[in-house]
């Protein structure tokens, strides 16, 4: 099996019955065109989807990269379309862009074409879900794994949230455009794939500790995509079309794997939450933030280092119980408010619902952790070494220190300790808390 085969399986309209877990998996994406000159096929894809009068959304950068050519192709095909170019080069994923796009999307538009990457794609998924109409994303860079996911990652009231939206009906990846993207955007896509080293491991660890659903088959698809992406990552950064195509396919497998598994586990873990905290602090206080995949790569390196260090300890029951007994939720909530501003409130409310810090639940988890510590260590052993990961990141232009993205060591540490509160998902931060080692 390879990534192309896995994509074919995930794109089967009826899905497939999993040989590992027995569930029927569907990836959600119906059409995919990754080829030279792929944007020329947009009119025919639109026709297959029943669209006749699309709303086209770009930003200033993506209009220059592909939007103007797509508009010409639509015009040559005799299609009436409505174009809106967001008057920014790097718009933020927040209420403003969603509201702006909805205001410019006419009632008569029967389909949506997004031209771009993360922010444009997430916005268009929300619009197409609201209008219940077909959606095509024309990717301008292999920069992140959300092209084929069914959610939109947005900033809402200062909190990074994953909103239910819809999977694109078709993804178009023109190799000439993808390979011509700025190296930084391609690095971001490689970084988002590197994050799968920890997301898959944490999915396995939560299965061991909490008996959370885990599918080895879906995990295997993502791991194969990660391996193929990493093997050609340096070529991709230098604009090799085939390598960029492999990065794009890997990102699509990761996105569809989340759809197939019914959760974000295959593609997102502690490393994503660290990135989200960096974003939230930027929203609240104007501190620096980088592209999502670039932050995720740095956070993956930090997370892997911590896991490898953790594998060298022996769990101490009494130390863990004493730590949790002395933990003050009110003091911790005050710390979140100080470091995150208004965005902290949703995280604090989440804990009120989820009871992650319940002492009896902790005691039960701790016993399972101690009893199955060797299994947990075996999963950690599967991760690459920090030195291997750092070498890969340096070769592909990814930062390996917080200073390279404009934040301090203390800022990164704060993001690390707060990441466990982002969602009700068992990640490294919660394991460290359970063991009395979070400091």
XYZ file of C-alpha atoms in Angstrom:
439
model
C 0.000 0.000 0.000
C 1.045 3.603 -0.604
C -0.515 7.021 -0.179
C -2.175 6.973 -3.603
C -3.831 3.637 -2.780
C -4.915 4.953 0.608
C -6.454 8.024 -1.022
C -8.411 5.787 -3.383
C -9.749 3.793 -0.424
C -10.690 6.905 1.526
C -12.463 8.371 -1.512
C -14.725 5.384 -2.159
C -18.284 6.805 -2.107
C -19.525 3.898 -0.023
C -16.402 3.868 2.152
C -14.853 0.599 3.233
C -15.219 -1.816 6.127
C -12.033 -1.564 8.149
C -10.006 -4.774 8.459
C -8.723 -3.598 11.857
C -11.626 -2.101 13.779
C -14.603 -3.340 11.751
C -16.114 0.120 11.311
C -17.103 1.508 7.935
C -14.744 4.374 7.135
C -15.427 7.170 4.669
C -13.011 9.981 3.945
C -15.614 12.478 2.749
C -13.811 13.752 -0.341
C -15.401 12.824 -3.660
C -13.089 14.325 -6.286
C -9.367 14.956 -6.398
C -7.156 16.302 -9.148
C -3.447 16.675 -8.432
C -1.751 17.191 -11.763
C -0.004 19.709 -13.990
C -2.564 22.218 -15.218
C -5.259 20.930 -12.844
C -6.992 24.317 -12.547
C -8.041 23.958 -16.217
C -10.357 21.155 -15.086
C -12.326 23.306 -12.632
C -15.210 24.080 -15.036
C -15.792 20.383 -15.760
C -15.561 19.493 -12.062
C -18.015 22.275 -11.271
C -20.400 20.917 -13.902
C -20.173 17.406 -12.407
C -21.098 18.873 -9.026
C -24.076 20.741 -10.482
C -22.637 24.218 -10.032
C -23.373 26.899 -12.624
C -22.785 30.209 -10.855
C -19.950 29.957 -8.312
C -18.831 32.390 -5.662
C -15.021 32.642 -5.862
C -13.109 33.683 -2.744
C -9.402 34.659 -2.682
C -7.090 36.916 -0.740
C -4.574 39.267 -2.376
C -1.814 36.643 -2.415
C -3.916 33.759 -3.694
C -5.558 35.907 -6.351
C -2.106 36.598 -7.756
C -1.017 32.960 -7.392
C -4.005 31.338 -9.071
C -7.217 33.334 -8.668
C -6.845 35.511 -11.751
C -6.064 32.451 -13.900
C -9.063 30.572 -12.510
C -11.310 33.563 -13.252
C -10.036 33.592 -16.834
C -10.678 29.842 -17.138
C -14.222 30.274 -15.816
C -14.824 33.162 -18.231
C -13.511 31.137 -21.181
C -15.881 28.345 -20.184
C -18.828 30.748 -20.369
C -19.561 30.594 -16.636
C -21.003 33.489 -14.701
C -19.222 33.839 -11.358
C -18.998 36.221 -8.411
C -15.490 37.108 -7.261
C -14.508 38.533 -3.896
C -10.885 39.221 -3.058
C -10.284 39.814 0.645
C -8.235 43.005 0.837
C -5.441 41.398 2.857
C -2.436 39.256 2.049
C -2.690 37.109 5.181
C -6.226 37.334 6.593
C -6.963 36.031 10.082
C -9.300 33.048 10.621
C -11.903 34.899 12.641
C -15.437 36.285 12.665
C -14.452 39.139 10.368
C -13.495 37.084 7.332
C -16.493 34.759 7.687
C -18.856 37.710 7.971
C -17.180 39.529 5.086
C -17.368 36.479 2.824
C -21.024 35.871 3.657
C -21.881 39.505 2.947
C -20.259 39.343 -0.485
C -21.645 35.918 -1.385
C -24.794 36.607 -3.440
C -28.023 34.698 -2.972
C -27.812 33.461 -6.556
C -24.464 31.709 -6.099
C -25.042 27.960 -6.254
C -21.491 26.817 -5.441
C -18.253 28.019 -3.864
C -14.690 27.974 -5.174
C -11.969 28.772 -2.657
C -8.536 29.730 -3.934
C -5.852 29.440 -1.284
C -4.981 27.528 1.850
C -5.974 27.409 5.498
C -7.956 30.597 6.132
C -9.670 30.758 2.739
C -10.450 27.036 2.845
C -11.853 27.096 6.388
C -13.987 30.129 5.551
C -15.337 28.567 2.369
C -16.188 25.335 4.196
C -18.348 27.347 6.592
C -20.060 29.214 3.734
C -20.739 26.102 1.665
C -22.068 24.281 4.729
C -24.413 27.194 5.494
C -25.602 27.410 1.877
C -25.714 23.608 1.484
C -23.951 23.924 -1.853
C -20.957 22.260 -3.583
C -17.477 23.453 -2.738
C -14.174 23.226 -4.641
C -10.856 24.241 -3.084
C -8.063 25.162 -5.486
C -4.969 24.850 -3.316
C -2.211 27.392 -3.837
C 0.319 25.672 -1.549
C 0.648 22.297 0.224
C 0.594 24.170 3.513
C -1.758 22.374 5.961
C -3.949 19.285 6.422
C -7.393 20.906 6.442
C -8.103 20.751 2.699
C -10.202 17.601 3.051
C -11.299 17.762 6.682
C -14.900 18.405 7.710
C -14.134 21.114 10.256
C -12.886 24.693 10.214
C -10.175 25.902 12.604
C -11.145 29.450 13.585
C -10.528 32.101 16.240
C -13.804 32.782 18.036
C -13.950 35.226 20.940
C -10.237 34.737 21.534
C -10.363 30.926 21.622
C -9.098 28.611 18.914
C -12.064 26.406 18.023
C -12.736 23.624 15.561
C -16.139 24.315 14.027
C -18.175 21.624 12.247
C -18.453 22.687 8.602
C -18.087 20.324 5.650
C -15.478 18.503 3.649
C -14.743 20.000 0.242
C -16.499 18.201 -2.596
C -13.373 18.485 -4.729
C -9.724 19.381 -4.148
C -7.687 20.718 -7.056
C -3.910 20.770 -6.701
C -2.157 22.165 -9.755
C 1.431 20.935 -9.454
C 2.831 24.019 -11.154
C 1.104 26.247 -8.616
C 1.941 24.053 -5.613
C 5.618 23.793 -6.562
C 5.768 27.542 -7.203
C 4.481 28.410 -3.740
C 6.818 30.221 -1.329
C 9.186 27.768 0.385
C 7.829 28.888 3.764
C 4.332 27.674 2.888
C 5.665 24.305 1.733
C 7.684 24.087 4.970
C 4.447 24.707 6.847
C 2.851 21.717 5.122
C 5.852 19.542 5.958
C 5.580 20.808 9.544
C 1.913 19.874 9.748
C 2.839 16.359 8.582
C 5.719 16.104 11.080
C 3.097 16.701 13.796
C 1.696 13.248 13.020
C 4.649 11.669 14.837
C 3.084 12.795 18.091
C -0.621 12.737 17.180
C -0.529 9.046 16.253
C 1.554 8.172 19.333
C -0.856 10.013 21.640
C -3.829 8.251 20.037
C -2.179 4.923 20.915
C -1.297 6.057 24.438
C -4.840 7.227 25.176
C -6.102 3.871 23.901
C -3.803 2.157 26.418
C -4.720 4.391 29.361
C -8.367 5.280 28.674
C -9.472 2.540 26.264
C -10.239 5.285 23.772
C -11.191 4.065 20.300
C -8.106 3.484 18.149
C -7.894 2.208 14.581
C -4.531 0.717 13.529
C -5.573 0.812 9.865
C -6.270 4.550 9.838
C -3.133 5.188 11.888
C -1.174 3.151 9.336
C -2.497 5.282 6.470
C -1.322 8.459 8.173
C 2.053 6.927 9.031
C 2.610 5.884 5.400
C 1.693 9.381 4.230
C 4.092 10.860 6.791
C 6.930 8.595 5.653
C 6.405 9.481 1.973
C 6.229 13.175 2.789
C 9.400 13.118 4.888
C 11.359 11.134 2.288
C 10.910 13.898 -0.286
C 10.574 16.915 2.001
C 13.846 18.568 0.977
C 12.985 18.271 -2.713
C 9.546 19.737 -2.026
C 11.047 22.795 -0.326
C 13.083 23.398 -3.488
C 10.031 23.252 -5.754
C 10.117 19.677 -7.042
C 6.650 18.995 -8.473
C 6.490 15.287 -7.614
C 7.667 15.902 -4.058
C 5.148 18.738 -3.607
C 2.466 16.396 -4.902
C 3.459 13.837 -2.263
C 3.254 16.457 0.485
C -0.190 17.487 -0.770
C -1.411 13.878 -0.877
C -0.085 13.283 2.616
C -1.953 16.302 3.927
C -5.138 15.064 2.243
C -4.764 11.593 3.780
C -4.373 13.213 7.204
C -7.480 15.340 6.729
C -9.585 12.455 5.464
C -8.255 10.187 8.217
C -9.897 12.510 10.733
C -13.179 12.202 8.837
C -12.820 8.428 8.645
C -12.008 8.016 12.331
C -14.676 10.478 13.425
C -12.166 12.419 15.525
C -9.078 14.580 15.162
C -6.767 11.995 16.748
C -5.042 10.863 13.515
C -3.683 14.331 12.815
C -3.743 16.466 15.959
C -2.396 16.185 19.489
C -0.378 18.070 22.074
C 1.664 19.777 19.364
C -1.433 21.350 17.799
C -2.652 22.590 21.159
C 0.683 24.270 21.871
C 0.307 26.021 18.510
C -3.248 27.049 19.400
C -2.060 28.567 22.692
C 0.573 30.600 20.822
C -2.210 31.843 18.525
C -4.479 32.707 21.450
C -1.752 34.701 23.183
C -1.150 36.528 19.922
C -4.842 37.396 19.716
C -4.983 38.554 23.327
C -1.705 40.432 23.638
C -0.304 40.945 20.141
C 2.640 38.600 20.722
C 4.250 37.007 17.642
C 2.725 33.992 15.915
C 3.762 32.008 12.869
C 2.063 29.823 10.265
C 0.159 26.933 11.797
C 2.344 24.140 10.389
C 5.556 25.914 11.364
C 4.368 26.283 14.957
C 3.198 22.663 14.985
C 6.632 21.448 13.875
C 8.400 23.345 16.667
C 5.815 22.093 19.160
C 6.328 18.533 17.899
C 10.056 18.790 18.590
C 9.353 20.049 22.127
C 6.765 17.312 22.675
C 9.028 14.517 21.417
C 11.854 15.726 23.669
C 9.515 15.625 26.651
C 8.209 12.149 25.766
C 11.729 10.759 25.408
C 12.661 12.213 28.792
C 9.478 10.770 30.281
C 10.356 7.277 29.014
C 13.382 7.312 31.306
C 11.433 7.638 34.549
C 9.549 5.154 36.713
C 6.067 6.349 37.758
C 5.918 7.305 41.436
C 2.427 6.697 42.807
C 2.836 8.675 46.015
C 4.425 11.644 44.275
C 1.598 11.750 41.738
C -1.133 11.511 44.385
C 0.494 14.227 46.478
C 0.813 16.524 43.456
C -2.835 16.118 42.487
C -3.974 16.496 46.091
C -2.224 19.875 46.287
C -3.430 21.074 42.864
C -5.559 24.228 43.210
C -8.063 24.570 40.293
C -8.921 28.160 41.192
C -5.277 29.188 41.216
C -4.778 27.447 37.887
C -7.808 29.219 36.388
C -6.373 32.552 37.513
C -3.112 31.652 35.775
C -4.970 30.869 32.539
C -6.772 34.224 32.687
C -3.485 36.048 33.242
C -1.737 34.345 30.324
C -4.601 34.080 27.812
C -6.996 36.903 28.571
C -10.614 36.408 27.491
C -9.780 33.212 25.615
C -9.189 31.473 28.948
C -12.882 31.542 29.850
C -13.897 28.894 27.332
C -11.082 26.630 28.525
C -12.128 27.060 32.149
C -15.755 26.374 31.218
C -14.595 23.262 29.388
C -13.002 21.884 32.547
C -16.227 22.561 34.461
C -17.965 20.216 31.996
C -15.210 17.656 31.547
C -13.797 17.254 35.085
C -10.320 16.419 33.846
C -8.940 17.186 37.314
C -11.349 14.963 39.270
C -9.244 13.231 41.928
C -11.043 9.874 41.813
C -10.768 9.717 38.030
C -7.106 10.578 38.394
C -6.513 7.739 40.826
C -8.020 5.237 38.373
C -5.968 6.583 35.460
C -2.800 6.514 37.539
C -3.235 2.846 38.333
C -3.675 2.023 34.651
C -0.623 4.110 33.756
C 1.528 2.287 36.289
C 0.201 -1.142 35.297
C 0.802 -0.545 31.584
C 3.890 1.655 31.723
C 5.943 -0.700 29.542
C 3.312 -0.469 26.769
C 3.361 3.321 26.981
C 7.170 3.328 26.787
C 7.016 1.068 23.719
C 4.884 3.667 21.927
C 7.311 6.433 22.908
C 10.165 4.340 21.522
C 8.458 4.399 18.098
C 8.878 8.179 17.854
C 11.961 9.539 16.115
C 14.754 10.791 18.339
C 14.884 14.548 18.978
C 18.187 14.695 17.096
C 16.658 13.006 14.017
C 13.663 15.297 14.131
C 15.748 18.428 14.599
C 17.975 17.453 11.659
C 14.944 16.981 9.394
C 13.515 20.322 10.473
C 16.755 22.183 9.853
C 17.013 20.651 6.364
C 13.500 21.790 5.494
C 13.725 25.332 6.819
C 11.670 24.767 9.958
C 12.516 26.548 13.232
C 13.974 24.502 16.068
C 14.035 27.227 18.743
C 11.255 29.546 19.965
C 13.401 32.590 19.199
C 13.125 31.727 15.484
C 9.372 32.392 15.606
C 9.754 35.476 17.791
C 8.820 34.071 21.190
C 10.863 33.334 24.302
C 11.655 30.029 25.991
C 9.277 31.076 28.773
C 6.497 31.776 26.255
C 6.895 28.309 24.767
C 6.963 26.720 28.223
C 3.746 28.519 29.169
C 2.103 27.259 25.972
C 3.291 23.766 26.835
C 1.805 23.705 30.341
C -1.501 25.277 29.236
C -2.016 23.051 26.183
C -3.624 20.260 28.218
C -6.640 22.502 28.839
C -7.451 23.229 25.184
C -9.789 20.263 24.661
C -11.041 17.157 26.418
C -8.359 15.066 24.754
C -5.753 13.024 26.570
C -2.373 14.402 25.478
C 1.130 14.606 26.926
C 0.268 17.501 29.234
C -2.429 15.449 30.923
C -0.148 12.420 31.245
C 2.490 14.613 32.906
C -0.191 16.028 35.236
C -1.383 12.536 36.130
C 2.200 11.569 36.999
C 2.758 14.709 39.089
C 5.421 15.935 36.682
C 3.840 19.022 35.145
C 5.767 22.078 36.233
